[in-house]
Amino acid sequence: MTLGNNAAGLLLALLTALFWGALPLAVKHVLPVMDAVTLVWLRFCVAAVWIWLIPAPGRRLRTAAPAPVVPPPPRLPLRRACLLLFVATAGLGANFVFFNSSVAYLSASACQILAQAGPVLLLLGGVFILREAFLPIQGVGVALLLAGLLLFFNTRLGLLWGGDSNFAFGMLLGASAALVWATYGLAQKVLLRHLTPTSILRVIYPCCALGLTPLASPAAILRVDAVQGACLAFACLNTLVAYGAFTKAMSIWHAAKVSAVVATTPLFSLVLESLLHALFPHAYPLESVGLLSLAGACVVVLGALGIAVGPMLHLPHLPRRRRRGDRRCVFFVGGRAPL
């Protein structure tokens, strides 16, 4: 692997973490004039058009890759495939609605920190439902992540039962987003044994857009001002830039290194939130974050690293390019959803 690939992979992974970290900040600025369902509907519409009209990054890489070493799995029955696609579509759509709704009640950094519970639930679901292996380093990662969550929210845990209904509702939405994302992830893991990532997303994105159409209010787009319009465009284009950069980074850099960088997304949210508060204090009010909460955010990142990178450390070699048969890494390295 050349020095140029190392630098390019690092920059692309940092770009992914930056865009994912900035996403809740853009969403928060749009929510006063547009409900979360309409925002998510618009994002899925843009993603559906993109996934069908624009060639997927790395498609030529997959066709040029050598054949899988293991024999292909048995054909997936049509009824089971439809059921799994329905679960994946409902899970991803609900995840986006819950996460974007929670931004109205929690800070951007709090939303990203709470979202890290999704990989934990996905890991546990993989162990108990899909009978996957559970490595000791992953157990350490789970313990660190849970401890980090408690540390980060240490001054606000009392608000859950202390009468602050907005904070409690935001936490409920964030936790629900993590739960349904894990459901989506489990269905996606099974589907990826039989289908390519692009073919799955070509079903999920349009179906999510169609499913949310009766609940969306497209007229809300006319109410956004210039700044909110820019934030809305950023939220819609986030898929194209972040996912494209992530996929490209995976193709030229080690998956474990990409995962390690992407796991720092909550820290990007925390830093960007502080910078925007310094520049626009009225538009972006900042919750007081003590040293214990900052330490908790760092511990959460370490836990996410243990969960995502741990299994790769047990591989004898980390290939420069991901193998054709290993399709899961594009979607689950770093514990992130593809959108």
Coordinates of C-alpha atoms in Angstrom, one line a residue:
M1 CA 0.0 0.0 0.0
T2 CA 1.5 3.3 -1.1
L3 CA 1.8 6.5 1.0
G4 CA -0.7 8.2 -1.4
N5 CA -3.3 5.5 -0.6
N6 CA -2.8 5.9 3.1
A7 CA -3.2 9.7 2.9
A8 CA -6.2 9.4 0.6
G9 CA -7.9 6.8 2.7
L10 CA -7.4 8.8 5.9
L11 CA -8.8 12.0 4.2
L12 CA -11.8 10.1 2.9
A13 CA -12.5 8.5 6.2
L14 CA -12.2 11.9 7.9
L15 CA -14.6 13.4 5.4
T16 CA -17.1 10.6 6.2
A17 CA -16.9 11.2 9.9
L18 CA -17.1 15.0 9.4
F19 CA -20.3 14.8 7.2
W20 CA -21.9 12.2 9.5
G21 CA -21.0 14.4 12.6
A22 CA -22.4 17.5 11.0
L23 CA -25.6 15.9 9.8
P24 CA -27.6 16.4 13.1
L25 CA -26.6 20.0 13.2
A26 CA -28.0 20.6 9.8
V27 CA -31.2 18.7 10.7
K28 CA -31.6 20.8 13.8
H29 CA -31.7 24.0 11.8
V30 CA -34.3 22.7 9.4
L31 CA -36.7 21.2 11.9
P32 CA -38.3 24.5 13.0
V33 CA -39.9 24.8 9.6
M34 CA -40.1 21.2 8.4
D35 CA -41.3 18.1 10.3
A36 CA -38.9 15.2 10.6
V37 CA -41.0 12.9 8.4
T38 CA -41.0 15.3 5.5
L39 CA -37.2 15.8 5.9
V40 CA -36.6 12.1 5.9
W41 CA -38.9 11.5 3.0
L42 CA -37.0 14.1 0.9
R43 CA -33.7 12.5 1.8
F44 CA -34.9 9.1 0.8
C45 CA -36.2 10.5 -2.5
V46 CA -32.8 12.0 -3.3
A47 CA -31.1 8.8 -2.3
A48 CA -33.5 6.7 -4.4
V49 CA -32.8 8.8 -7.5
W50 CA -29.1 8.7 -6.9
I51 CA -28.9 4.9 -6.3
W52 CA -30.7 4.3 -9.6
L53 CA -29.2 6.9 -11.9
I54 CA -25.6 7.2 -10.7
P55 CA -23.3 4.1 -10.9
A56 CA -22.3 2.9 -7.4
P57 CA -18.7 3.7 -6.4
G58 CA -16.5 0.7 -6.5
R59 CA -18.8 -1.3 -8.9
R60 CA -15.9 -1.9 -11.3
L61 CA -13.8 -3.0 -8.3
R62 CA -16.3 -5.7 -7.5
T63 CA -16.4 -7.0 -11.0
A64 CA -12.6 -7.1 -11.2
A65 CA -12.2 -8.8 -7.9
P66 CA -11.4 -12.6 -7.8
A67 CA -14.2 -15.1 -7.2
P68 CA -15.1 -15.8 -3.6
V69 CA -13.1 -18.5 -1.9
V70 CA -16.2 -20.0 -0.2
P71 CA -19.0 -21.6 -2.2
P72 CA -22.1 -19.4 -2.7
P73 CA -24.9 -19.8 -0.2
P74 CA -28.1 -21.6 -1.2
R75 CA -30.7 -19.5 -3.0
L76 CA -32.8 -17.4 -0.8
P77 CA -36.6 -18.2 -1.0
L78 CA -38.6 -15.4 -2.5
R79 CA -41.0 -15.2 0.5
R80 CA -38.1 -15.0 3.0
A81 CA -36.4 -12.4 0.8
C82 CA -39.5 -10.2 0.7
L83 CA -39.9 -10.5 4.4
L84 CA -36.3 -9.5 5.1
L85 CA -36.5 -6.6 2.7
F86 CA -39.7 -5.4 4.4
V87 CA -38.0 -5.6 7.8
A88 CA -34.9 -3.8 6.5
T89 CA -37.0 -1.1 4.9
A90 CA -39.2 -0.6 7.9
G91 CA -36.2 -0.6 10.2
L92 CA -34.2 1.9 8.2
G93 CA -37.1 4.2 7.6
A94 CA -38.1 4.2 11.3
N95 CA -34.5 4.7 12.3
F96 CA -34.3 7.9 10.2
V97 CA -37.6 9.2 11.5
F98 CA -36.7 8.5 15.1
F99 CA -33.2 9.9 14.9
N100 CA -34.2 13.1 13.0
S101 CA -37.0 13.6 15.5
S102 CA -34.7 13.2 18.5
V103 CA -32.5 16.1 17.2
A104 CA -35.4 18.5 18.1
Y105 CA -35.1 17.5 21.8
L106 CA -31.4 16.6 22.3
S107 CA -28.1 18.2 21.3
A108 CA -26.4 17.0 18.1
S109 CA -23.6 15.4 20.1
A110 CA -26.0 13.7 22.5
C111 CA -27.9 12.2 19.5
Q112 CA -24.7 10.8 18.0
I113 CA -23.5 9.5 21.4
L114 CA -26.8 7.7 21.9
A115 CA -26.8 6.4 18.4
Q116 CA -23.7 4.3 19.3
A117 CA -26.0 2.0 21.2
G118 CA -27.1 0.7 17.8
P119 CA -23.9 -1.4 17.1
V120 CA -24.2 -2.9 20.6
L121 CA -27.7 -4.1 19.9
L122 CA -26.7 -5.3 16.4
L123 CA -23.8 -7.2 18.0
L124 CA -26.0 -8.8 20.6
G125 CA -28.6 -9.6 17.9
G126 CA -26.0 -11.2 15.8
V127 CA -24.8 -13.4 18.7
F128 CA -28.2 -14.6 19.9
I129 CA -30.2 -14.6 16.6
L130 CA -27.6 -15.3 13.9
R131 CA -25.3 -17.4 16.2
E132 CA -22.2 -15.2 15.4
A133 CA -19.1 -15.4 17.5
F134 CA -18.6 -13.1 20.4
L135 CA -15.0 -12.1 21.0
P136 CA -13.6 -10.9 24.3
I137 CA -12.5 -7.6 22.9
Q138 CA -16.1 -7.0 21.8
G139 CA -17.3 -7.6 25.3
V140 CA -14.8 -5.0 26.5
G141 CA -16.1 -2.7 23.8
V142 CA -19.7 -3.1 25.0
A143 CA -18.8 -2.5 28.6
L144 CA -16.8 0.6 27.7
L145 CA -19.6 2.0 25.5
L146 CA -22.2 1.5 28.2
A147 CA -20.0 3.1 30.8
G148 CA -19.3 6.0 28.4
L149 CA -23.0 6.6 27.9
L150 CA -23.5 6.8 31.7
L151 CA -20.6 9.2 32.0
F152 CA -21.7 11.4 29.1
F153 CA -25.3 11.7 30.5
N154 CA -24.2 11.8 34.1
T155 CA -25.7 15.2 34.8
R156 CA -28.9 14.6 32.9
L157 CA -29.9 11.1 34.0
G158 CA -32.0 12.7 36.8
L159 CA -34.0 14.5 34.1
L160 CA -35.5 11.2 32.9
W161 CA -37.6 11.0 36.0
G162 CA -37.2 14.6 37.2
G163 CA -40.0 16.2 35.2
D164 CA -38.1 17.2 32.0
S165 CA -40.5 15.5 29.5
N166 CA -38.6 16.9 26.4
F167 CA -35.3 15.3 27.4
A168 CA -37.0 12.1 28.3
F169 CA -38.9 12.0 25.0
G170 CA -35.7 12.8 23.1
M171 CA -33.9 9.9 24.9
L172 CA -36.8 7.6 24.0
L173 CA -36.6 8.6 20.4
G174 CA -32.8 8.1 20.3
A175 CA -33.0 4.7 22.0
S176 CA -35.8 3.7 19.6
A177 CA -33.7 4.8 16.6
A178 CA -30.8 2.6 17.8
L179 CA -33.1 -0.4 18.4
V180 CA -34.8 -0.3 14.9
W181 CA -31.4 0.3 13.3
A182 CA -30.2 -2.9 14.8
T183 CA -33.3 -4.6 13.4
Y184 CA -32.5 -3.2 10.0
G185 CA -28.9 -4.4 10.4
L186 CA -29.8 -7.9 11.2
A187 CA -32.0 -8.2 8.2
Q188 CA -29.4 -6.6 6.1
K189 CA -26.7 -9.1 7.3
V190 CA -28.8 -12.0 6.1
L191 CA -29.6 -10.3 2.8
L192 CA -26.0 -9.5 2.1
R193 CA -25.2 -13.3 2.0
H194 CA -27.3 -13.5 -1.2
L195 CA -27.6 -10.0 -2.7
T196 CA -25.2 -7.2 -3.5
P197 CA -25.4 -4.0 -1.4
T198 CA -26.5 -1.9 -4.4
S199 CA -29.3 -4.2 -5.3
I200 CA -30.6 -4.1 -1.7
L201 CA -30.5 -0.3 -1.5
R202 CA -32.2 0.0 -4.8
V203 CA -35.2 -1.6 -3.1
I204 CA -35.0 0.0 0.3
Y205 CA -34.5 3.6 -0.7
P206 CA -37.5 3.9 -3.0
C207 CA -39.7 1.8 -0.7
C208 CA -38.9 4.1 2.2
A209 CA -39.7 7.1 0.1
L210 CA -43.0 5.6 -1.0
G211 CA -43.9 4.5 2.5
L212 CA -43.4 8.0 3.9
T213 CA -45.2 9.8 1.0
P214 CA -48.7 9.8 2.7
L215 CA -47.2 11.3 5.9
A216 CA -45.0 13.9 4.2
S217 CA -45.8 17.6 3.6
P218 CA -43.8 18.6 0.5
A219 CA -45.2 22.2 0.8
A220 CA -42.9 22.7 3.8
I221 CA -40.1 23.0 1.3
L222 CA -41.4 26.4 0.4
R223 CA -41.1 27.7 3.9
V224 CA -37.3 27.3 4.3
D225 CA -35.1 30.4 4.1
A226 CA -31.7 30.5 2.4
V227 CA -29.8 29.2 5.4
Q228 CA -32.3 26.5 6.1
G229 CA -32.3 25.6 2.4
A230 CA -28.6 25.1 2.5
C231 CA -28.9 22.9 5.6
L232 CA -31.6 20.9 3.8
A233 CA -29.5 20.5 0.7
F234 CA -26.6 19.4 2.9
A235 CA -28.8 16.8 4.7
C236 CA -30.0 15.4 1.3
L237 CA -26.5 15.4 -0.3
N238 CA -25.0 13.9 2.9
T239 CA -25.7 10.4 1.5
L240 CA -23.9 11.0 -1.8
V241 CA -20.8 12.5 -0.3
A242 CA -20.4 10.6 3.0
Y243 CA -21.3 7.2 1.6
G244 CA -19.3 7.7 -1.5
A245 CA -16.2 8.8 0.5
F246 CA -16.7 5.8 2.9
T247 CA -16.9 3.3 0.1
K248 CA -13.9 4.7 -1.7
A249 CA -11.9 4.7 1.6
M250 CA -12.8 1.0 2.1
S251 CA -11.5 0.2 -1.4
I252 CA -8.0 1.8 -0.9
W253 CA -7.4 1.6 2.8
H254 CA -7.6 -1.1 5.6
A255 CA -11.1 -1.6 6.8
A256 CA -10.0 -1.5 10.4
K257 CA -8.4 1.9 10.0
V258 CA -11.4 3.3 8.2
S259 CA -13.6 1.9 11.0
A260 CA -11.3 3.5 13.7
V261 CA -11.6 6.9 12.0
V262 CA -15.4 6.7 11.4
A263 CA -16.0 5.7 15.1
T264 CA -14.9 9.2 16.1
T265 CA -18.1 10.7 14.5
P266 CA -19.5 11.7 17.9
L267 CA -16.4 13.7 18.7
F268 CA -16.8 15.6 15.4
S269 CA -20.4 16.4 16.4
L270 CA -19.2 17.7 19.7
V271 CA -16.5 19.9 18.2
L272 CA -18.7 21.3 15.4
E273 CA -21.4 22.0 17.9
S274 CA -19.0 24.0 20.0
L275 CA -17.7 25.9 17.0
L276 CA -21.2 26.8 15.7
H277 CA -22.2 28.0 19.2
A278 CA -19.2 30.3 19.3
L279 CA -20.1 31.7 15.9
F280 CA -23.9 31.7 16.2
P281 CA -24.8 31.5 19.9
H282 CA -28.5 32.2 19.4
A283 CA -29.0 29.8 16.5
Y284 CA -27.0 26.9 18.2
P285 CA -27.4 27.0 22.0
L286 CA -24.9 24.7 23.6
E287 CA -25.5 22.5 26.6
S288 CA -22.9 22.7 29.3
V289 CA -20.6 19.7 29.0
G290 CA -18.3 19.0 31.9
L291 CA -15.0 17.1 32.0
L292 CA -16.8 13.9 33.0
S293 CA -19.1 14.1 30.0
L294 CA -16.2 14.8 27.7
A295 CA -14.5 11.7 29.1
G296 CA -17.7 9.8 28.6
A297 CA -17.7 10.7 24.9
C298 CA -14.1 9.5 24.5
V299 CA -15.0 6.2 26.3
V300 CA -18.0 5.7 24.0
V301 CA -15.6 6.1 21.0
L302 CA -13.2 3.6 22.5
G303 CA -16.1 1.2 23.0
A304 CA -17.3 1.6 19.4
L305 CA -13.7 0.9 18.3
G306 CA -13.6 -2.3 20.3
I307 CA -16.9 -3.5 18.8
A308 CA -16.1 -2.5 15.2
V309 CA -12.4 -3.1 14.9
G310 CA -12.0 -6.0 17.3
P311 CA -13.1 -8.8 15.0
M312 CA -10.7 -7.5 12.3
L313 CA -7.7 -7.7 14.7
H314 CA -8.2 -11.4 14.8
L315 CA -7.8 -11.8 11.0
P316 CA -4.3 -13.1 10.0
H317 CA -4.0 -10.4 7.3
L318 CA -5.9 -7.2 6.5
P319 CA -6.2 -7.0 2.7
R320 CA -5.8 -3.7 1.0
R321 CA -9.1 -4.2 -0.9
R322 CA -12.1 -5.9 0.6
R323 CA -12.9 -9.3 -0.8
R324 CA -15.9 -9.9 -3.0
G325 CA -17.5 -12.2 -0.6
D326 CA -17.1 -9.8 2.3
R327 CA -20.0 -7.5 1.6
R328 CA -20.9 -6.6 5.2
C329 CA -18.0 -4.4 5.8
V330 CA -19.3 -1.6 3.6
F331 CA -22.4 -1.2 5.7
F332 CA -21.4 -2.2 9.2
V333 CA -17.8 -1.2 9.7
G334 CA -17.9 1.7 12.2
G335 CA -21.4 0.8 13.3
R336 CA -23.1 3.2 10.9
A337 CA -26.0 3.1 8.6
P338 CA -25.3 3.7 4.9
L339 CA -27.4 6.9 4.7

